[in-house]
Short mmCIF file of C-alpha atoms in Angstrom, two decimals:
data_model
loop_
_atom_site.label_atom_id
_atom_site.label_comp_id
_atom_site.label_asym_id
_atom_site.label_seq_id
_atom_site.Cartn_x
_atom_site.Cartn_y
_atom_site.Cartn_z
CA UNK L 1 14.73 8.42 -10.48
CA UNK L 2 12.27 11.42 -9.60
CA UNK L 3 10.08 11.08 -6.46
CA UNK L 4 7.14 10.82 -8.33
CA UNK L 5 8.42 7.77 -11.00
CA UNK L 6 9.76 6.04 -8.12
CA UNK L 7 6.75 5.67 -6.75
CA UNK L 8 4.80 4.73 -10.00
CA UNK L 9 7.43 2.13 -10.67
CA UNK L 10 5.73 1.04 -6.69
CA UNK L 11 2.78 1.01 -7.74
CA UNK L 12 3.55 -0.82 -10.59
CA UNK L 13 5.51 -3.77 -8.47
CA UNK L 14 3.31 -6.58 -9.36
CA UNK L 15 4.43 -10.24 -10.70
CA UNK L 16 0.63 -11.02 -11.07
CA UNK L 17 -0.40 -15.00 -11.42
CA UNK L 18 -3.98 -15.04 -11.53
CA UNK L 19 -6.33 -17.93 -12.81
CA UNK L 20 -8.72 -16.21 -14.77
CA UNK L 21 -11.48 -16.52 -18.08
CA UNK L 22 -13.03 -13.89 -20.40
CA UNK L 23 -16.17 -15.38 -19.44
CA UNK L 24 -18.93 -13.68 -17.99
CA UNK L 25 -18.99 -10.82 -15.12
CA UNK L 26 -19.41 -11.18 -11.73
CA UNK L 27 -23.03 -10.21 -10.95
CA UNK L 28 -23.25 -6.67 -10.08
CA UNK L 29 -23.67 -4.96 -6.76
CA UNK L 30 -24.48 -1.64 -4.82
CA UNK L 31 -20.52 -0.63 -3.84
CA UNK L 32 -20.78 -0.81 0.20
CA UNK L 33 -23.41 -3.47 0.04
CA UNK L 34 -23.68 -6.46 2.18
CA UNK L 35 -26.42 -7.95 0.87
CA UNK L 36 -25.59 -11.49 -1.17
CA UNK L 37 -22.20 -10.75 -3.04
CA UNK L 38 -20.54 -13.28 -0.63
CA UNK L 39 -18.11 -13.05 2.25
CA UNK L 40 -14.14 -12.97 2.16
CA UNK L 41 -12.02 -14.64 4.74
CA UNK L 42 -8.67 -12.17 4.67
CA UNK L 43 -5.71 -13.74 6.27
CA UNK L 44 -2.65 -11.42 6.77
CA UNK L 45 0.74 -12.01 9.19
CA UNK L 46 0.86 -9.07 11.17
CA UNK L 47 -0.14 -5.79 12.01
CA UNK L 48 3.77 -4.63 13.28
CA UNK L 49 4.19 -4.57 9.61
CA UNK L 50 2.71 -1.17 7.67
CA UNK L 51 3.33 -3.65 4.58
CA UNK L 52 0.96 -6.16 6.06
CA UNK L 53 -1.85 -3.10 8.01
CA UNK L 54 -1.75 -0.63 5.60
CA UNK L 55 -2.47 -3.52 2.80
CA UNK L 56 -5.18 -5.16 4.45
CA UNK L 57 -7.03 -1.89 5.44
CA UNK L 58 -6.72 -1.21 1.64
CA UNK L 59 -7.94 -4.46 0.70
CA UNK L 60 -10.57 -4.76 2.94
CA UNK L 61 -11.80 -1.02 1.51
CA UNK L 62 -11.96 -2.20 -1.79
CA UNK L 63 -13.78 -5.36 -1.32
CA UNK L 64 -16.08 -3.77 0.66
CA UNK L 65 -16.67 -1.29 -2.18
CA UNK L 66 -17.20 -4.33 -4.44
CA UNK L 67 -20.21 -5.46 -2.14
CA UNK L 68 -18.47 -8.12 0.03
CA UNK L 69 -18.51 -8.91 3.65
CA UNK L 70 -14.82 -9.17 4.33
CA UNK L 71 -13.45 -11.30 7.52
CA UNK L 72 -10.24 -9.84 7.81
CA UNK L 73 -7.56 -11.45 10.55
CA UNK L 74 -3.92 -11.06 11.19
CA UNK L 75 -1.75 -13.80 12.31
CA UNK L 76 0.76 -12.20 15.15
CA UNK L 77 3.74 -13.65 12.53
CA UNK L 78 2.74 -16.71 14.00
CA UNK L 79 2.34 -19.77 10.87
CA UNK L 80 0.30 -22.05 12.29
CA UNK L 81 -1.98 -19.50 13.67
CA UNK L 82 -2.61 -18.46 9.95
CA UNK L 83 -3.23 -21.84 9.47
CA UNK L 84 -5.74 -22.13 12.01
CA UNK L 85 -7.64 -19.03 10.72
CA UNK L 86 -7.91 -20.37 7.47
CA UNK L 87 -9.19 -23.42 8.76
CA UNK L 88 -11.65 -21.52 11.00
CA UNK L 89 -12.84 -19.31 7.74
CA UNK L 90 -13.84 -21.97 6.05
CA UNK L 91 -16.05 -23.72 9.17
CA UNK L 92 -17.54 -20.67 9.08
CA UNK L 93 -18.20 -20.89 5.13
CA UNK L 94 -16.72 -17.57 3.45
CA UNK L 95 -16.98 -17.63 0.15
CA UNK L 96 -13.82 -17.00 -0.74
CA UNK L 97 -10.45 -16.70 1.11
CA UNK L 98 -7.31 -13.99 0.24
CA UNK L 99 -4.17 -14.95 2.70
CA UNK L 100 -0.51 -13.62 2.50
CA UNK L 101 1.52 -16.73 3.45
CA UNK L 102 4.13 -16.83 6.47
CA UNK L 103 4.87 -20.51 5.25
CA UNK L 104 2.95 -22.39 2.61
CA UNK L 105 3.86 -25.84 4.21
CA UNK L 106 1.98 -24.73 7.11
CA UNK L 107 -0.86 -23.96 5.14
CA UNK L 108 -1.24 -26.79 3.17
CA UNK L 109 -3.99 -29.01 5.16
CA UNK L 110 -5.81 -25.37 5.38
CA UNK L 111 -5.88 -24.59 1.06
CA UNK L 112 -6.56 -28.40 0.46
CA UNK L 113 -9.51 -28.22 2.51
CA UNK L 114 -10.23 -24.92 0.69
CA UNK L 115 -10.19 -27.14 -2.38
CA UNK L 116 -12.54 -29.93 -1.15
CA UNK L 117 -15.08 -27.37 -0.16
CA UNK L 118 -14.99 -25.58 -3.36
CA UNK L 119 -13.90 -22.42 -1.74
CA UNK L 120 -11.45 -19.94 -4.19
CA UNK L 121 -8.01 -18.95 -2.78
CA UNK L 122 -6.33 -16.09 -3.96
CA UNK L 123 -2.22 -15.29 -2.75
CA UNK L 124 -2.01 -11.82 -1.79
CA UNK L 125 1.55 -10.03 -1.54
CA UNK L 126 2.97 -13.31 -1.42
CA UNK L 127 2.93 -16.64 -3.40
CA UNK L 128 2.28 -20.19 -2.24
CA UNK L 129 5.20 -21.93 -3.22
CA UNK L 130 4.16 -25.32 -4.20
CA UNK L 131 0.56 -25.15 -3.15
CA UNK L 132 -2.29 -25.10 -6.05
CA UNK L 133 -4.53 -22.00 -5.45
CA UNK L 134 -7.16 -20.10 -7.99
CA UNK L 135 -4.76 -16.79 -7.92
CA UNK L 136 -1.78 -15.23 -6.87
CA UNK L 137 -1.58 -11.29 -6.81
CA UNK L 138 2.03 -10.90 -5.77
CA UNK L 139 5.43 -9.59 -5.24
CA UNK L 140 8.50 -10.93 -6.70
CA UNK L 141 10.94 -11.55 -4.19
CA UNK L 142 13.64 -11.49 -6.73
CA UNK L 143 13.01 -8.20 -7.20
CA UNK L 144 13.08 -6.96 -4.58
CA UNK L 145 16.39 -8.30 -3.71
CA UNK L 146 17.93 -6.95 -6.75
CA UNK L 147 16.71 -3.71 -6.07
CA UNK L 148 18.15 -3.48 -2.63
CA UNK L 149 21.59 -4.65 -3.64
CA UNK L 150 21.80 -2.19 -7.18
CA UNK L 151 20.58 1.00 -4.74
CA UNK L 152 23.65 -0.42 -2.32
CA UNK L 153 26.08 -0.59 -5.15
CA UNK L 154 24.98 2.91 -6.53
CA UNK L 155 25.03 4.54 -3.33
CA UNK L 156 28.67 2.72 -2.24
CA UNK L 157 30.73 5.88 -3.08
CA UNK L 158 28.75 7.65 0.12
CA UNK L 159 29.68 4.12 2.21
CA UNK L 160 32.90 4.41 4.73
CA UNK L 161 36.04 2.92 3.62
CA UNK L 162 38.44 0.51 4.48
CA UNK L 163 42.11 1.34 2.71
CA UNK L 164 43.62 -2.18 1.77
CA UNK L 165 46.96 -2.72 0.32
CA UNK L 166 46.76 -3.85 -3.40
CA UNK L 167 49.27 -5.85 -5.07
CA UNK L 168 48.44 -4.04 -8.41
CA UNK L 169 47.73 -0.46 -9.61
CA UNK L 170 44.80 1.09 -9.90
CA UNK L 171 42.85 1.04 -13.55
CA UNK L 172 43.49 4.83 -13.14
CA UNK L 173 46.87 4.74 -12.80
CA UNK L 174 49.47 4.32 -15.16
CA UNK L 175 53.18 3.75 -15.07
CA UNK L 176 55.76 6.68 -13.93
CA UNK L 177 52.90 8.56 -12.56
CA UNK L 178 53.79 10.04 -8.90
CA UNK L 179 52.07 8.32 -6.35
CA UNK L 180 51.11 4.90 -8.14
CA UNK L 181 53.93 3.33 -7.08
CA UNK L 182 51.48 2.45 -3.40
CA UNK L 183 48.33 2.53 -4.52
CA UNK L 184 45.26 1.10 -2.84
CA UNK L 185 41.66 -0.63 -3.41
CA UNK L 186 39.23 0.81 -1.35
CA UNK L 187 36.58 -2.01 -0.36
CA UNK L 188 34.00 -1.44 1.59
CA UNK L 189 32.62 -3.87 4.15
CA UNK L 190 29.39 -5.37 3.59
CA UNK L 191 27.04 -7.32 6.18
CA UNK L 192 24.19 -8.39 5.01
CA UNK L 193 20.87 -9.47 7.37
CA UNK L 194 17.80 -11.21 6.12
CA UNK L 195 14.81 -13.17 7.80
CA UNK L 196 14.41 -16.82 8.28
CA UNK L 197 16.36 -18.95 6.38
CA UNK L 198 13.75 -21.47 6.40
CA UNK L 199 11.03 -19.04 4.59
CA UNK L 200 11.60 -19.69 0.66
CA UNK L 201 10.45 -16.24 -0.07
CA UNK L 202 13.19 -14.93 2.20
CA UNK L 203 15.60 -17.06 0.80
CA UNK L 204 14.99 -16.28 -2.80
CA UNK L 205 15.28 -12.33 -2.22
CA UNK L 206 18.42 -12.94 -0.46
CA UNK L 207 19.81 -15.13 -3.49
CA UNK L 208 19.24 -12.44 -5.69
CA UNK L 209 20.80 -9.51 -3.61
CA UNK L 210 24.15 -11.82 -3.47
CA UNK L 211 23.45 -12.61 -6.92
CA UNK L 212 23.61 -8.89 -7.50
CA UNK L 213 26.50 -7.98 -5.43
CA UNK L 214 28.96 -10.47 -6.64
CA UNK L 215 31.02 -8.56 -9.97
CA UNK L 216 31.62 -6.09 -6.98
CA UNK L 217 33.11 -8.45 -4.53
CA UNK L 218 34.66 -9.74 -7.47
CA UNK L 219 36.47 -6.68 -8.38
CA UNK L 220 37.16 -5.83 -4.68
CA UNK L 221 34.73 -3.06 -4.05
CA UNK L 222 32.98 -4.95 -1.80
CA UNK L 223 34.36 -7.74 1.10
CA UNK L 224 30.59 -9.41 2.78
CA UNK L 225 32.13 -9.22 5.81
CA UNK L 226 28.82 -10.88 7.63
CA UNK L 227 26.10 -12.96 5.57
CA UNK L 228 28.05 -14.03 2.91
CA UNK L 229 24.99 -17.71 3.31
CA UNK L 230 21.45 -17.50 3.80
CA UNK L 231 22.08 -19.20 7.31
CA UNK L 232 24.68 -16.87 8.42
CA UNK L 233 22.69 -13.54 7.07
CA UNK L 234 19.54 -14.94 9.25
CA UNK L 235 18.75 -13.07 12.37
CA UNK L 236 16.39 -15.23 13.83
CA UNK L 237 12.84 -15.05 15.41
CA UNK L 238 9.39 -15.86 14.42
CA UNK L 239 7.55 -12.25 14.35
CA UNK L 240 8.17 -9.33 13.58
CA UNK L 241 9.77 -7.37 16.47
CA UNK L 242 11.27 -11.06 16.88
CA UNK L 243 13.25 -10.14 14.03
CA UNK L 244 13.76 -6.33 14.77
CA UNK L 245 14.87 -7.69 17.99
CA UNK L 246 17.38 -9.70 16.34
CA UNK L 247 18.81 -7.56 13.80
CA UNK L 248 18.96 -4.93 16.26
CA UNK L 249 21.46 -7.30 18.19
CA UNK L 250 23.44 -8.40 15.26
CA UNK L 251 24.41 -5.15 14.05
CA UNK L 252 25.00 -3.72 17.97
CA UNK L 253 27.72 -7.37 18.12
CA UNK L 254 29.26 -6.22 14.47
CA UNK L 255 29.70 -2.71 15.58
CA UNK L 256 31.45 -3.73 18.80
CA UNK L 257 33.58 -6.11 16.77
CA UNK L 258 37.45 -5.96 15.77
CA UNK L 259 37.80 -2.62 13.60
CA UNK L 260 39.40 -4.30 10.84
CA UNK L 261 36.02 -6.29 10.31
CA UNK L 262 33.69 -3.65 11.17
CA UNK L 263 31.14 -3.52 8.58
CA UNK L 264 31.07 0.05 6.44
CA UNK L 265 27.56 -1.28 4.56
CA UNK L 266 24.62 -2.62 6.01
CA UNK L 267 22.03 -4.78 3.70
CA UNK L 268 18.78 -5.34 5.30
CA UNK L 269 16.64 -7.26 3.50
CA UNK L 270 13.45 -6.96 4.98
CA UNK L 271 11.21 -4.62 7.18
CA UNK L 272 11.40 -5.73 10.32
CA UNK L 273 15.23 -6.58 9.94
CA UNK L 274 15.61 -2.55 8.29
CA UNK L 275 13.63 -1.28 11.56
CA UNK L 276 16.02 -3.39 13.96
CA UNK L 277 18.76 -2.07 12.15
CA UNK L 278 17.76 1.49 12.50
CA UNK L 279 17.16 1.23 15.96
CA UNK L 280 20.98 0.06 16.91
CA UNK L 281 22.20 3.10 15.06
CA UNK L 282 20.02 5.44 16.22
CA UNK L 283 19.67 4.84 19.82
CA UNK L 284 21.82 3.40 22.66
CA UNK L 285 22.23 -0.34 23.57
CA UNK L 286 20.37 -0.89 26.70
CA UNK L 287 21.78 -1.84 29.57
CA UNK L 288 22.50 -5.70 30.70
CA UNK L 289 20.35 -6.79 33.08
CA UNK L 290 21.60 -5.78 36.91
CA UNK L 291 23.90 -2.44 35.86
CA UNK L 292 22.70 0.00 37.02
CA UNK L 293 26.49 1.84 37.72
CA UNK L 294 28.03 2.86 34.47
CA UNK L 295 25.18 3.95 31.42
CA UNK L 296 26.26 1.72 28.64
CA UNK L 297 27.12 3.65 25.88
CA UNK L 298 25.83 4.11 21.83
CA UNK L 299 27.79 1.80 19.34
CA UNK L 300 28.97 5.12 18.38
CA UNK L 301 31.05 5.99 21.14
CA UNK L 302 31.69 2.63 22.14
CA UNK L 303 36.14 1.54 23.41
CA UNK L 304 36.81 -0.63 21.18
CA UNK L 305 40.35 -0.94 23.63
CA UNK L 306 42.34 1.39 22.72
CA UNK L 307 41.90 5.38 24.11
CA UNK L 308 42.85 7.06 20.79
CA UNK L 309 40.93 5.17 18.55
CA UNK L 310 38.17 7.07 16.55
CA UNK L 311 34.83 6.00 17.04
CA UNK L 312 33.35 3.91 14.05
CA UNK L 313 31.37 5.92 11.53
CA UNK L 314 27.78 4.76 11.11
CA UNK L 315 27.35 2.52 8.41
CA UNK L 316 25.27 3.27 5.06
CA UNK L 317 22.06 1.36 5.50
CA UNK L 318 20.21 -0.01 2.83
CA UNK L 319 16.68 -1.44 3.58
CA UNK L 320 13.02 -2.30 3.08
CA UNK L 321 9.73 -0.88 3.84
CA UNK L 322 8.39 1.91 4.35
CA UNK L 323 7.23 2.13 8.50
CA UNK L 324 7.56 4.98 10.35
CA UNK L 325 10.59 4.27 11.89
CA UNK L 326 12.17 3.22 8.32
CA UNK L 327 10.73 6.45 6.89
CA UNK L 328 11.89 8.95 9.78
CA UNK L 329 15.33 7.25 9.50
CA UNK L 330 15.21 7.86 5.42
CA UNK L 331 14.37 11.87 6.49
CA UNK L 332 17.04 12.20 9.12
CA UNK L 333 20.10 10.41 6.86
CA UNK L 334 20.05 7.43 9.31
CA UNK L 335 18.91 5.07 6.10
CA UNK L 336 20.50 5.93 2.79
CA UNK L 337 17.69 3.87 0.87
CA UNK L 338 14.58 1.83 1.25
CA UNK L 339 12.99 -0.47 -1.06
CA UNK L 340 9.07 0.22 -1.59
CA UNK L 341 6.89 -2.12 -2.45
CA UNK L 342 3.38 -0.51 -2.55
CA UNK L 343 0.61 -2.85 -1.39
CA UNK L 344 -2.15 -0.96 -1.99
CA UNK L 345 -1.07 -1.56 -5.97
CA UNK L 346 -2.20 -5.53 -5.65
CA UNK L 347 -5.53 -4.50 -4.20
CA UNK L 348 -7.23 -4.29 -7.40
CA UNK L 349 -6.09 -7.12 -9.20
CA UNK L 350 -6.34 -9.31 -5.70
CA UNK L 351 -10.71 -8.17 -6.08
CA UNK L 352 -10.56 -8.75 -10.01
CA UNK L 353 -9.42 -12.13 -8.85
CA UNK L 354 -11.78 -13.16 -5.71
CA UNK L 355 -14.89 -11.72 -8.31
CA UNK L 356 -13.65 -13.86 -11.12
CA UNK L 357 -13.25 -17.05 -9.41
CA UNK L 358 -16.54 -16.28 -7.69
CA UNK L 359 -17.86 -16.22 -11.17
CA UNK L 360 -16.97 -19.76 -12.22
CA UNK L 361 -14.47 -18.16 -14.32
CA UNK L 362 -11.04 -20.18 -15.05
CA UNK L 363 -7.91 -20.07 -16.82
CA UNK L 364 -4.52 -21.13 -17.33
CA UNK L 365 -2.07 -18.98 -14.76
CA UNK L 366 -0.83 -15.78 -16.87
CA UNK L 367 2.00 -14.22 -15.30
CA UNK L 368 1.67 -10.18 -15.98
CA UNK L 369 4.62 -7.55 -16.33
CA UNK L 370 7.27 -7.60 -13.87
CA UNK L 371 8.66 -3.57 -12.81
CA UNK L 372 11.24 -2.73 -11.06
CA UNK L 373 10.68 -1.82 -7.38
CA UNK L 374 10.68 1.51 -6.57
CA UNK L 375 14.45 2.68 -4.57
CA UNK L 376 13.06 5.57 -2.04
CA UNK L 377 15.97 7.99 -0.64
CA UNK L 378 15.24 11.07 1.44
CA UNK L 379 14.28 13.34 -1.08
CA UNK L 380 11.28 11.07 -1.89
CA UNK L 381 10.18 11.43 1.38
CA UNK L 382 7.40 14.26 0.82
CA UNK L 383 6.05 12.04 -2.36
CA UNK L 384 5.67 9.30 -0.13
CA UNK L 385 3.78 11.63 2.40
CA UNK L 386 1.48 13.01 -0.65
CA UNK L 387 0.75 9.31 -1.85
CA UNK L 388 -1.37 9.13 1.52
CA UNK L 389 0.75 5.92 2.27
CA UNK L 390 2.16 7.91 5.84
CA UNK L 391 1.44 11.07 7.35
CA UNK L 392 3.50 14.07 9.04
CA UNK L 393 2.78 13.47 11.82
CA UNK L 394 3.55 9.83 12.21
CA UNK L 395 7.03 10.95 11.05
#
């Protein structure tokens, strides 16, 4: 895929569920106005997220173009803060609230209040699994799972390898043919990280990345070494650098493991697990609390107990996102591949939807095309620069 489809095929990442009517416009107004169109109560999860920032800044443009005061909050990857900020929106009386859900069970008191007062909610990013809202203007998780695992399996010729004995030929080989007579599978070792295993959304991405994976653990390219459940692949932590945190750990406690189980792949499905991951291959583990003797050393140079063995060789990394840290990684070879998922392509259809519903207009839910997710490796790197999305310099 060329740098510039990939990031169409971003831009184009929408699983749109909108409650909509060809009725009548929304009443028109001055772009930049904020003089009677109404004001929106914007509830994201967190700014440690470019995802989440760079999405609402976006949003926030564009509704403000369209004439609205916009209330926009982020909820420190905290639930029931969300939750309360919703709740707190609507004492206030916006007209109209847009939230991308940490948890939809948390929210539920918040949208059903929503409901009694007549206020329109509209899903952004994320759906609200279970909860009845006017719109949804959102990623499929799915998807993105998929996508992660196929750029994994495409990429797994670059991955380390573990030689293990096979009991049969290769599919190459063929009898009386020098060398087949000990011939070997090469399987590479796969852990795989997500989020919380209690977050749906999380949970259905990861159910489609092992979904994805499985003819090649079935034909032993692949061994899922670490992860091989949604409660094992789970790092941990409630926000974001939680998670980084976490992952960071994990990976650092794999590396230092026995050889023989020493993953050669790394699957990180999500953006602050990706970050965490690139930070325990690309810097050193810091020290325990009280040494202050002996530096501890890099996974990379790390006795693993005996003094001849070679260090391990750094995983590839698949991930998510696009931060600065994800993207520098991508540049330097750190990351093999990120998933991008484009926010700034649900902005529209997320202010199509607030106007509509502002307009009395309703429909039946109408899902809309579903596009692959755009797979970003380091050649795509300048596109991603020119799309305005990051700059140099951050990089």
């Amino acid at each position: 895929m060329t740098p510039s489809r990939a990031l169409r095929a971003a831009a184009a990442l929408v699983a749109v569920t909108v409650a909509l009517a060809a009725c009548s416009p929304a009443p028109a107004t001055a772009p930049g106005s904020n003089d009677g169109a109404g004001v929106i109560g914007v509830s994201l999860p967190t700014t440690a997220d470019a995802l989440w920032s760079r999405g609402g800044d976006a949003l926030s443009r564009e509704l403000s173009a369209r004439g609205y005061r916009v209330d926009l909050q982020f909820a420190a990857s905290d639930a029931r803060t969300q939750a309360a900020q919703v709740q707190n929106m609507l004492t206030k009386s916006v007209d109209a609230v847009v939230v991308a859900p940490l948890a939809s069970g948390d929210l539920s008191a918040s949208i059903a209040a929503a409901d009694e007062a007549g206020v329109p909610v509209v899903a952004f990013g994320r759906s609200l699994d279970g909860l009845d809202v006017g719109g949804a203007v959102a990623f499929d998780a799915a998807a993105l799972g998929r996508a992660q695992a196929e750029a994994l399996l495409a990429d797994l010729a670059d991955a380390p390898r573990t030689a293990t004995a096979s009991s049969s030929p290769s599919p190459a080989a063929t009898p009386g043919t020098p060398g087949t007579e000990t011939a070997e599978a090469e399987t590479a070792r796969v852990a795989v990280l997500s989020g919380a295993d209690s977050d749906a959304w999380e949970v259905e991405r990861y159910a489609a990345a092992l979904a994805a994976l499985q003819p090649a653990v079935a034909d032993g390219r692949i061994e899922i070494v670490s992860g091989a459940t949604p409660e094992a692949a789970a790092v941990g932590g409630r926000t974001a650098q939680a998670q980084a945190d976490a992952a960071e750990e994990r990976v650092r406690e794999l590396r230092a493991g026995d050889p023989g189980d020493v993953p050669t792949t790394v699957l990180a499905l999500g953006d602050a697990v990706t970050r965490g991951v690139v930070t325990a291959l690309t810097t050193e583990a810091p020290e325990a609390e009280g040494e202050t003797a002996t530096p501890t050393p890099s996974p990379e140079a790390t006795d693993r107990g005996d003094g001849d063995a070679e260090p391990a060789p750094s995983p590839l990394v698949v991930g998510s996102g696009a931060d600065a840290p994800t993207v520098r990684a991508l540049r330097d070879g750190d990351l093999d591949a990120t998933v991008f998922a484009d926010p700034r392509a649900l902005v529209s259809a997320t202010a199509d939807a607030v106007e509509a519903l502002l307009a009395d207009r309703d429909a039946p839910d109408e899902a809309g095309d579903e596009v692959a997710p755009s797979i970003l490796r380091a050649d795509d790197v300048e596109e991603l620069i020119a799309s305005g999305w990051i700059s140099a310099d951050e990089l």
